[in-house]
Short mmCIF file of C-alpha atoms and ligand atoms in Angstrom, two decimals:
data_model
loop_
_atom_site.label_atom_id
_atom_site.label_comp_id
_atom_site.label_asym_id
_atom_site.label_seq_id
_atom_site.Cartn_x
_atom_site.Cartn_y
_atom_site.Cartn_z
CA MET A 1 -27.24 -15.97 3.31
CA SER A 2 -27.37 -13.06 1.17
CA ASP A 3 -26.85 -12.48 -2.35
CA ALA A 4 -23.81 -11.41 -3.50
CA PHE A 5 -24.53 -7.79 -5.04
CA TYR A 6 -24.40 -6.49 -8.83
CA PRO A 7 -20.56 -5.08 -9.52
CA ARG A 8 -20.34 -1.98 -9.57
CA ASP A 9 -20.23 0.47 -12.71
CA LEU A 10 -16.69 2.20 -12.01
CA ASN A 11 -17.50 4.54 -15.25
CA TRP A 12 -20.60 5.99 -13.43
CA HIS A 13 -18.99 6.92 -11.15
CA PRO A 14 -16.51 9.98 -10.60
CA ALA A 15 -12.78 8.92 -12.25
CA SER A 16 -10.64 8.76 -8.97
CA TYR A 17 -8.07 11.04 -10.92
CA SER A 18 -10.39 14.08 -11.89
CA PRO A 19 -8.18 16.90 -13.15
CA LYS A 20 -10.76 20.00 -12.60
CA TYR A 21 -11.16 18.74 -9.27
CA LYS A 22 -7.56 19.57 -7.93
CA SER A 23 -7.18 18.18 -4.81
CA THR A 24 -7.78 14.69 -6.59
CA ALA A 25 -3.93 15.21 -7.76
CA LEU A 26 -2.18 13.62 -4.92
CA ARG A 27 -5.76 11.50 -2.84
CA SER A 28 -6.63 9.36 -6.00
CA PRO A 29 -5.15 5.33 -6.39
CA ARG A 30 -3.94 4.98 -9.73
CA LYS A 31 -3.70 1.22 -9.21
CA PRO A 32 -6.78 -0.70 -10.67
CA LEU A 33 -8.79 -1.89 -8.26
CA LEU A 34 -8.56 -5.61 -7.35
CA ALA A 35 -12.24 -7.19 -7.83
CA PHE A 36 -12.95 -10.30 -6.28
CA PRO A 37 -16.49 -11.85 -5.58
CA ASN A 38 -18.06 -11.02 -2.59
CA THR A 39 -17.40 -12.80 0.78
CA LEU A 40 -19.85 -12.41 3.64
CA THR A 41 -17.92 -9.44 4.85
CA GLU A 42 -19.07 -7.75 1.84
CA LYS A 43 -22.46 -8.69 1.71
CA SER A 44 -22.71 -8.48 5.79
CA GLY A 45 -23.04 -4.87 7.14
CA PRO A 46 -23.76 -3.24 10.70
CA VAL A 47 -27.09 -2.90 11.21
CA PHE A 48 -29.30 0.26 12.27
CA GLY A 49 -32.17 0.50 14.40
CA HIS A 50 -34.65 2.58 14.61
CA ASP A 51 -34.39 3.25 18.40
CA LEU A 52 -30.99 5.23 17.52
CA ILE A 53 -32.20 7.63 15.93
CA LYS A 54 -34.83 10.48 18.29
CA GLU A 55 -37.42 12.51 17.15
CA GLY A 56 -36.00 15.77 15.67
CA ASP A 57 -33.04 14.30 14.18
CA ASN A 58 -33.87 15.01 11.02
CA ASP A 59 -34.90 18.39 11.64
CA LEU A 60 -32.26 20.69 10.73
CA VAL A 61 -34.16 23.95 11.43
CA HIS A 62 -34.94 23.26 15.23
CA ASN A 63 -31.97 20.26 16.01
CA TYR A 64 -29.49 23.18 16.90
CA ALA A 65 -31.88 26.16 17.63
CA LYS A 66 -32.69 27.55 20.64
CA ALA A 67 -35.74 26.90 22.16
CA GLY A 68 -38.76 29.03 20.33
CA GLU A 69 -36.12 29.63 17.61
CA SER A 70 -35.58 28.38 14.28
CA ALA A 71 -32.80 28.51 11.19
CA ILE A 72 -32.29 31.10 8.89
CA GLY A 73 -33.09 30.30 5.52
CA PRO A 74 -35.54 29.05 2.81
CA ARG A 75 -37.69 26.29 4.26
CA ILE A 76 -37.91 22.92 2.94
CA MET A 77 -38.21 19.62 2.72
CA VAL A 78 -35.81 17.00 1.10
CA HIS A 79 -37.53 13.33 1.11
CA GLY A 80 -37.32 10.54 -1.22
CA GLN A 81 -36.83 6.78 -1.28
CA ILE A 82 -33.93 4.49 -0.81
CA LEU A 83 -33.93 2.18 -3.30
CA ASP A 84 -31.94 -0.70 -4.78
CA GLU A 85 -30.27 -1.40 -8.54
CA ASN A 86 -33.35 -4.14 -8.43
CA ALA A 87 -35.96 -1.09 -7.72
CA LYS A 88 -37.46 -2.59 -4.66
CA PRO A 89 -37.16 -0.41 -1.44
CA VAL A 90 -34.47 -1.10 0.91
CA PRO A 91 -35.89 -0.28 4.35
CA ASN A 92 -33.69 0.92 7.70
CA ALA A 93 -30.97 2.52 6.06
CA LEU A 94 -28.81 4.97 7.43
CA ILE A 95 -28.98 7.90 6.29
CA GLU A 96 -26.94 11.04 7.62
CA ILE A 97 -26.19 14.80 5.83
CA TRP A 98 -24.48 17.87 5.90
CA GLN A 99 -24.74 21.03 4.51
CA ALA A 100 -23.84 24.71 4.40
CA ASN A 101 -26.18 27.52 6.02
CA ALA A 102 -28.18 29.46 3.56
CA GLY A 103 -25.18 31.74 3.61
CA GLY A 104 -23.36 29.32 2.33
CA ARG A 105 -21.09 28.93 5.26
CA TYR A 106 -20.25 25.51 7.26
CA ARG A 107 -20.12 25.29 10.67
CA HIS A 108 -16.86 23.87 11.21
CA LYS A 109 -13.19 25.54 12.02
CA ASN A 110 -11.33 25.67 8.84
CA ASP A 111 -14.45 27.05 6.78
CA ASN A 112 -13.57 31.20 6.96
CA TYR A 113 -16.15 32.17 4.28
CA LEU A 114 -17.24 35.48 4.74
CA GLY A 115 -20.77 34.16 4.82
CA ALA A 116 -22.13 34.53 8.40
CA LEU A 117 -22.55 31.79 11.01
CA ASP A 118 -25.90 31.09 11.88
CA PRO A 119 -26.56 30.10 15.42
CA ASN A 120 -29.52 28.35 15.52
CA PHE A 121 -27.95 26.06 12.47
CA ALA A 122 -25.62 23.22 13.02
CA GLY A 123 -25.86 21.64 9.51
CA CYS A 124 -26.04 17.95 9.71
CA GLY A 125 -29.14 15.52 10.76
CA ARG A 126 -29.99 11.87 10.51
CA THR A 127 -32.82 9.61 9.90
CA ILE A 128 -33.64 6.00 9.10
CA SER A 129 -35.49 4.92 6.33
CA ASP A 130 -38.96 3.39 6.86
CA ALA A 131 -40.59 0.03 5.56
CA GLU A 132 -40.88 1.46 2.31
CA GLY A 133 -37.18 3.06 2.02
CA ARG A 134 -38.96 6.70 2.58
CA TYR A 135 -37.38 9.31 4.10
CA SER A 136 -37.57 13.07 4.86
CA PHE A 137 -35.71 15.77 6.24
CA PHE A 138 -36.73 19.45 7.18
CA THR A 139 -33.91 21.94 6.52
CA VAL A 140 -33.11 25.27 4.92
CA LYS A 141 -32.12 25.49 1.52
CA PRO A 142 -27.76 25.93 1.44
CA ALA A 143 -26.64 28.41 -0.73
CA ALA A 144 -23.69 28.00 -3.37
CA TYR A 145 -20.25 29.15 -1.61
CA PRO A 146 -17.05 29.32 -3.05
CA TRP A 147 -14.21 27.78 -2.55
CA PRO A 148 -10.11 27.84 -3.55
CA ASN A 149 -10.06 24.70 -6.58
CA SER A 150 -9.77 27.73 -9.13
CA GLU A 151 -10.25 30.89 -10.21
CA ASN A 152 -13.95 31.68 -9.20
CA ALA A 153 -15.00 28.09 -8.77
CA TRP A 154 -18.40 27.82 -6.74
CA ARG A 155 -20.26 24.73 -5.34
CA PRO A 156 -23.89 24.98 -7.01
CA GLU A 157 -26.33 24.37 -3.58
CA HIS A 158 -26.28 20.77 -1.93
CA ILE A 159 -26.41 18.79 0.72
CA HIS A 160 -24.05 15.96 1.49
CA PHE A 161 -25.51 12.30 1.88
CA SER A 162 -24.00 9.41 3.45
CA LEU A 163 -25.73 5.95 2.98
CA PHE A 164 -25.67 2.29 4.58
CA GLY A 165 -27.92 -0.03 3.19
CA SER A 166 -27.63 -4.12 4.35
CA GLY A 167 -24.32 -4.73 2.98
CA PHE A 168 -20.63 -2.66 3.58
CA ALA A 169 -20.07 -3.34 -0.02
CA GLN A 170 -23.27 -0.47 -0.49
CA ARG A 171 -21.41 2.35 1.60
CA LEU A 172 -21.96 5.45 0.00
CA ILE A 173 -21.64 9.21 0.32
CA THR A 174 -22.58 11.36 -2.49
CA GLN A 175 -24.42 15.16 -2.57
CA MET A 176 -27.71 16.18 -3.90
CA TYR A 177 -27.45 19.63 -5.75
CA PHE A 178 -30.94 21.47 -6.91
CA GLU A 179 -33.44 21.48 -9.81
CA GLY A 180 -32.30 24.20 -12.11
CA ASP A 181 -29.47 25.52 -10.63
CA PRO A 182 -26.95 27.09 -13.33
CA LEU A 183 -23.87 26.82 -11.39
CA ILE A 184 -24.30 22.61 -11.60
CA PRO A 185 -22.52 22.12 -14.73
CA LEU A 186 -19.89 24.80 -14.01
CA CYS A 187 -18.74 22.58 -10.61
CA PRO A 188 -15.29 20.77 -11.13
CA ILE A 189 -16.81 18.28 -8.89
CA VAL A 190 -19.90 17.84 -11.07
CA GLN A 191 -18.12 17.57 -14.06
CA SER A 192 -16.18 14.67 -12.29
CA LEU A 193 -18.94 12.50 -13.35
CA SER A 194 -18.36 11.69 -17.46
CA ASP A 195 -22.44 11.14 -18.14
CA PRO A 196 -24.99 13.58 -17.72
CA LYS A 197 -27.34 11.52 -16.86
CA ALA A 198 -25.35 10.73 -13.79
CA VAL A 199 -25.52 14.21 -13.30
CA GLU A 200 -29.02 14.44 -13.54
CA GLN A 201 -29.49 11.30 -10.94
CA LEU A 202 -28.17 13.53 -8.41
CA VAL A 203 -30.13 16.59 -8.63
CA ALA A 204 -33.34 16.96 -6.60
CA LYS A 205 -36.51 17.76 -8.36
CA LEU A 206 -39.19 20.91 -7.15
CA ASP A 207 -42.07 18.53 -5.53
CA MET A 208 -45.14 21.41 -5.53
CA PRO A 209 -47.36 18.78 -4.04
CA ALA A 210 -45.37 17.96 -1.19
CA ALA A 211 -45.04 21.26 -0.16
CA HIS A 212 -46.74 22.88 3.07
CA THR A 213 -48.52 25.68 2.01
CA MET A 214 -47.19 28.76 3.77
CA ASP A 215 -44.26 26.76 5.28
CA ARG A 216 -42.23 25.01 3.26
CA LEU A 217 -41.06 23.84 -0.39
CA ALA A 218 -40.76 20.31 -0.78
CA TYR A 219 -37.59 18.80 -3.10
CA GLN A 220 -37.69 15.03 -4.41
CA PHE A 221 -34.52 12.98 -4.19
CA ASP A 222 -34.53 9.25 -4.44
CA ILE A 223 -31.29 7.56 -4.18
CA VAL A 224 -30.64 4.04 -5.47
CA LEU A 225 -27.79 1.66 -3.77
CA ARG A 226 -26.44 -1.54 -5.10
CA GLY A 227 -28.32 -4.16 -5.94
CA ARG A 228 -28.49 -8.24 -4.98
CA ASN A 229 -27.86 -10.58 -7.64
CA SER A 230 -30.23 -13.26 -6.98
CA THR A 231 -29.97 -14.89 -10.09
CA LEU A 232 -25.78 -14.85 -10.04
CA PHE A 233 -24.93 -18.58 -8.38
CA GLU A 234 -22.38 -17.92 -5.71
CA ASN A 235 -18.75 -17.53 -6.48
CA LYS A 236 -17.15 -19.66 -4.21
CA LEU A 237 -13.70 -18.27 -4.18
CA GLU A 238 -11.34 -21.03 -3.80
CA GLY A 239 -7.93 -20.84 -1.97
CA ASN A 240 -4.85 -21.70 -4.30
CA MET B 1 -25.14 -14.09 -15.26
CA ILE B 2 -25.82 -10.62 -15.08
CA LYS B 3 -29.39 -9.53 -15.59
CA ASN B 4 -30.15 -6.08 -16.61
CA ARG B 5 -30.89 -3.63 -13.85
CA PRO B 6 -33.55 -1.00 -14.15
CA HIS B 7 -31.49 1.50 -11.80
CA LYS B 8 -28.08 2.48 -11.66
CA GLU B 9 -26.58 3.02 -8.70
CA SER B 10 -26.32 6.73 -7.73
CA PRO B 11 -23.08 8.49 -8.37
CA SER B 12 -20.44 8.90 -6.06
CA GLN B 13 -19.47 12.58 -5.08
CA THR B 14 -16.45 13.38 -2.82
CA CYS B 15 -17.29 13.81 1.34
CA GLY B 16 -15.37 17.38 0.75
CA PRO B 17 -13.46 19.05 3.64
CA TYR B 18 -16.47 19.10 6.22
CA VAL B 19 -17.08 15.42 6.55
CA HIS B 20 -17.11 15.23 10.26
CA ILE B 21 -20.31 17.84 10.46
CA GLY B 22 -22.44 14.93 9.13
CA LEU B 23 -20.76 12.14 10.63
CA THR B 24 -18.58 12.81 13.35
CA PRO B 25 -20.34 16.02 14.49
CA ASN B 26 -18.89 16.27 18.21
CA LEU B 27 -15.59 15.97 17.20
CA VAL B 28 -15.84 19.14 15.40
CA GLY B 29 -17.40 21.20 18.20
CA ILE B 30 -21.01 20.72 16.98
CA GLU B 31 -22.73 19.36 20.30
CA GLY B 32 -26.11 18.45 21.72
CA VAL B 33 -27.53 17.47 18.41
CA ILE B 34 -26.88 14.02 18.69
CA ASP B 35 -25.31 12.57 21.79
CA GLN B 36 -22.37 10.86 21.10
CA ASP B 37 -20.94 10.17 17.51
CA LEU B 38 -21.58 6.43 16.01
CA GLY B 39 -18.83 4.06 16.12
CA MET B 40 -16.36 5.43 18.04
CA SER B 41 -16.40 2.73 20.27
CA MET B 42 -16.71 -1.14 19.41
CA LEU B 43 -16.20 -2.72 22.54
CA SER B 44 -18.67 -3.69 25.74
CA ASP B 45 -17.77 -5.34 29.11
CA ASN B 46 -19.27 -8.28 27.40
CA THR B 47 -17.24 -8.36 24.20
CA LYS B 48 -15.36 -12.10 24.21
CA GLY B 49 -11.89 -12.18 22.40
CA GLU B 50 -8.27 -10.70 22.40
CA ARG B 51 -7.95 -7.16 22.72
CA ILE B 52 -6.25 -4.99 20.26
CA ILE B 53 -5.35 -1.81 19.12
CA VAL B 54 -5.16 -0.61 15.26
CA LYS B 55 -3.26 2.30 14.78
CA GLY B 56 -1.85 4.58 11.58
CA GLN B 57 -1.84 6.75 8.87
CA VAL B 58 -3.25 7.72 6.30
CA PHE B 59 -1.10 8.94 3.21
CA ALA B 60 -1.26 11.22 0.16
CA GLY B 61 0.42 10.97 -3.06
CA ASP B 62 3.71 13.18 -1.88
CA GLY B 63 3.70 11.23 1.56
CA THR B 64 1.94 13.73 3.67
CA VAL B 65 -0.48 12.41 5.82
CA ILE B 66 -4.18 13.01 5.28
CA PRO B 67 -5.35 14.57 8.74
CA ASP B 68 -9.15 14.55 7.40
CA ALA B 69 -9.38 10.83 6.56
CA LEU B 70 -12.33 9.20 8.23
CA LEU B 71 -12.21 5.58 8.19
CA GLU B 72 -15.25 2.91 9.18
CA VAL B 73 -13.90 -0.89 9.62
CA TRP B 74 -16.69 -3.76 9.46
CA GLN B 75 -15.39 -6.96 11.19
CA ALA B 76 -16.62 -10.61 12.39
CA ASN B 77 -16.59 -11.12 16.51
CA VAL B 78 -14.10 -13.76 17.99
CA ASP B 79 -16.62 -16.64 16.21
CA GLY B 80 -16.11 -15.44 13.33
CA LEU B 81 -19.64 -14.17 13.13
CA TYR B 82 -20.97 -10.66 11.76
CA ASP B 83 -22.77 -8.82 14.12
CA GLY B 84 -23.34 -10.80 16.39
CA GLU B 85 -24.33 -10.30 20.04
CA ASP B 86 -22.22 -8.03 22.57
CA PHE B 87 -19.94 -6.84 19.48
CA LYS B 88 -21.49 -4.91 16.88
CA GLY B 89 -18.09 -5.08 14.79
CA TRP B 90 -18.81 -1.87 13.07
CA GLY B 91 -16.32 1.19 14.05
CA ARG B 92 -16.11 5.07 12.66
CA HIS B 93 -12.52 5.96 13.26
CA PRO B 94 -11.66 10.07 12.35
CA CYS B 95 -8.36 10.38 11.80
CA ASN B 96 -6.86 12.83 14.14
CA LEU B 97 -7.13 16.42 12.62
CA GLU B 98 -4.07 17.43 13.68
CA THR B 99 -2.00 14.36 13.58
CA GLY B 100 -3.38 12.15 11.10
CA VAL B 101 -3.68 9.54 13.58
CA PHE B 102 -6.65 6.86 13.49
CA GLU B 103 -6.07 4.66 16.41
CA PHE B 104 -9.14 2.30 17.53
CA GLU B 105 -9.55 -0.92 19.75
CA THR B 106 -11.06 -3.82 19.43
CA ILE B 107 -10.73 -7.70 18.85
CA LYS B 108 -8.84 -9.82 17.33
CA PRO B 109 -11.66 -10.97 14.47
CA GLY B 110 -12.07 -14.91 14.00
CA SER B 111 -11.65 -16.69 10.28
CA VAL B 112 -14.40 -15.93 8.37
CA GLU B 113 -15.79 -18.84 6.00
CA GLY B 114 -12.47 -19.90 4.96
CA GLN B 115 -10.65 -16.46 4.94
CA ALA B 116 -7.88 -16.02 7.24
CA PRO B 117 -8.95 -13.02 9.73
CA HIS B 118 -9.46 -9.65 8.49
CA ILE B 119 -10.92 -5.94 9.04
CA ALA B 120 -12.32 -4.38 6.22
CA PHE B 121 -11.60 -0.63 5.76
CA TRP B 122 -13.74 1.77 3.75
CA LEU B 123 -12.31 5.68 3.44
CA VAL B 124 -13.09 8.85 2.01
CA ALA B 125 -11.19 12.63 2.54
CA ARG B 126 -11.71 15.94 0.73
CA GLY B 127 -9.78 14.94 -2.84
CA MET B 128 -10.97 11.34 -3.03
CA SER B 129 -13.95 11.17 -5.44
CA MET B 130 -15.39 8.18 -4.03
CA GLY B 131 -14.75 5.66 -1.00
CA VAL B 132 -11.71 3.35 -1.21
CA SER B 133 -12.28 -0.53 0.23
CA THR B 134 -9.56 -2.64 1.68
CA ARG B 135 -8.45 -4.82 4.22
CA MET B 136 -6.42 -5.47 7.37
CA TYR B 137 -5.07 -8.79 8.19
CA PHE B 138 -2.56 -10.42 10.70
CA PRO B 139 0.86 -10.95 10.41
CA GLU B 140 1.16 -13.97 12.74
CA GLU B 141 -2.09 -15.90 11.01
CA GLN B 142 -0.56 -19.09 9.25
CA SER B 143 -3.79 -19.12 7.78
CA ASN B 144 -3.16 -15.98 5.73
CA ALA B 145 -1.17 -18.82 2.99
CA ASP B 146 -4.69 -20.04 2.09
CA ASP B 147 -6.79 -16.91 2.08
CA PRO B 148 -8.26 -16.31 -1.30
CA VAL B 149 -8.30 -12.64 -1.33
CA LEU B 150 -4.45 -12.78 -0.46
CA ALA B 151 -3.98 -15.44 -2.65
CA LEU B 152 -4.49 -12.99 -5.39
CA LEU B 153 -1.77 -11.13 -4.80
CA MET B 154 0.65 -14.03 -3.70
CA ASP B 155 2.80 -12.74 -7.06
CA GLU B 156 3.46 -9.38 -5.58
CA PRO B 157 4.87 -9.54 -2.40
CA ALA B 158 5.57 -5.62 -2.36
CA ARG B 159 1.67 -5.40 -3.00
CA LEU B 160 0.84 -7.91 -0.53
CA ASN B 161 2.21 -6.31 2.56
CA THR B 162 0.54 -3.59 2.14
CA VAL B 163 -2.53 -5.27 3.64
CA ILE B 164 -0.94 -6.72 5.93
CA ALA B 165 -0.31 -5.13 9.38
CA ARG B 166 2.71 -4.93 11.34
CA LYS B 167 2.69 -6.14 14.88
CA ASP B 168 4.25 -4.77 18.14
CA GLY B 169 2.80 -6.41 21.39
CA ASN B 170 -1.42 -6.02 20.71
CA THR B 171 -1.20 -2.96 18.87
CA TYR B 172 -1.26 -3.52 15.09
CA HIS B 173 0.08 -0.82 12.96
CA PHE B 174 -1.70 -0.19 9.48
CA ASN B 175 -0.93 2.94 7.27
CA ILE B 176 -2.39 3.11 4.06
CA VAL B 177 -1.60 4.76 1.43
CA VAL B 178 -4.22 6.44 -0.88
CA GLN B 179 -1.77 7.31 -3.99
CA GLY B 180 2.13 6.63 -5.34
CA GLU B 181 4.57 3.86 -5.25
CA ASN B 182 3.19 1.85 -2.52
CA GLU B 183 0.10 2.67 -2.85
CA THR B 184 -2.48 0.32 -0.54
CA VAL B 185 -4.16 -2.21 -2.50
CA PHE B 186 -8.24 -1.48 -2.59
CA PHE B 187 -10.62 -3.41 -3.71
CA ASP B 188 -13.19 -3.30 -6.27
CA ILE B 189 -16.02 -5.07 -4.02
FE1 FE C 1 -20.05 20.55 0.73
#
């Protein structure tokens, strides 16, 4: 039997209602969340095998490109380790990412930004972490793009990340930003985080030793999922 | 006893308006990257249990539907076991991008370790800072009276009702209200 997860530090996560991020006004639960000790439902989760992933699923430069062609933009590797709160690697985590292209445009019918679509770039990829929790993607650096939240609002360059650990209660979606981007502190979505250290945790670091000479730069981005508390006594929920 | 943890969990950020590019690319016309969107069908011919349909919409604080909401569900098999043979128990169900209706076919789960049968839901949408968790319970189940999670809501029947589906034949209707008067009960799990 797997252990229960540590309770989530909700103050570390963005507030449900973050006034500067306008869309939260009507889409933010306002009643307090109801806590109860993890049951098997929360502790267990779907298992995704490595056989799910085919070669090239983590290569966004080529996974939508015509034969012999590749996506336009600065070529980068994004890599890192999935860890839990106990600093233990999380193997077999399913990682799915999506992003704008190097012109700041998403391949989506609702995105009508002026930035051009790249016929060779879809903007999605996936992989599964290895035995040490490591993962990597090959992609192009997305551009910043404007959005209608407020006057002259721009999203910093970012990649969206979706993560599965070993338990359904670990399910997480977040975004990765790039070291040195001056738009980070100006972004209303980033500002939904109250602790500067929480923001820092989402900023990937330029990783020169991992860059491939004459090919691609590298950014390192480690991700932490909730950990299991092996010292916590099993809290048996009692019915009344 | 809670011991100190060396790391903080990575903080959540909204999935934004284009979550489908990453999670259900084929649905938004991105074909050829992955063969089939993950989790769209939960059943195989060998899955044991009573076939049911679960259907609903997700509502914002002004009563309008949230068509970009994307749900994931996690449930036990007919014997109350998770990730068993012939039934993975996990599904990914985007709402219809025009009508906002989500609908999926599954089986009615068995009871899990003394809990009444239930399906765990997790959902994200643009404008939601973090994924939210709830459960769907079955109205015909006598065992709801002894369920430890429902017991926490016994004094608030209106709140309790937000996590119990409405049955119509083999279809269970389950709407989720993200914000407002009839806000669904969301769990801190
Ligand atoms: Fe984005």
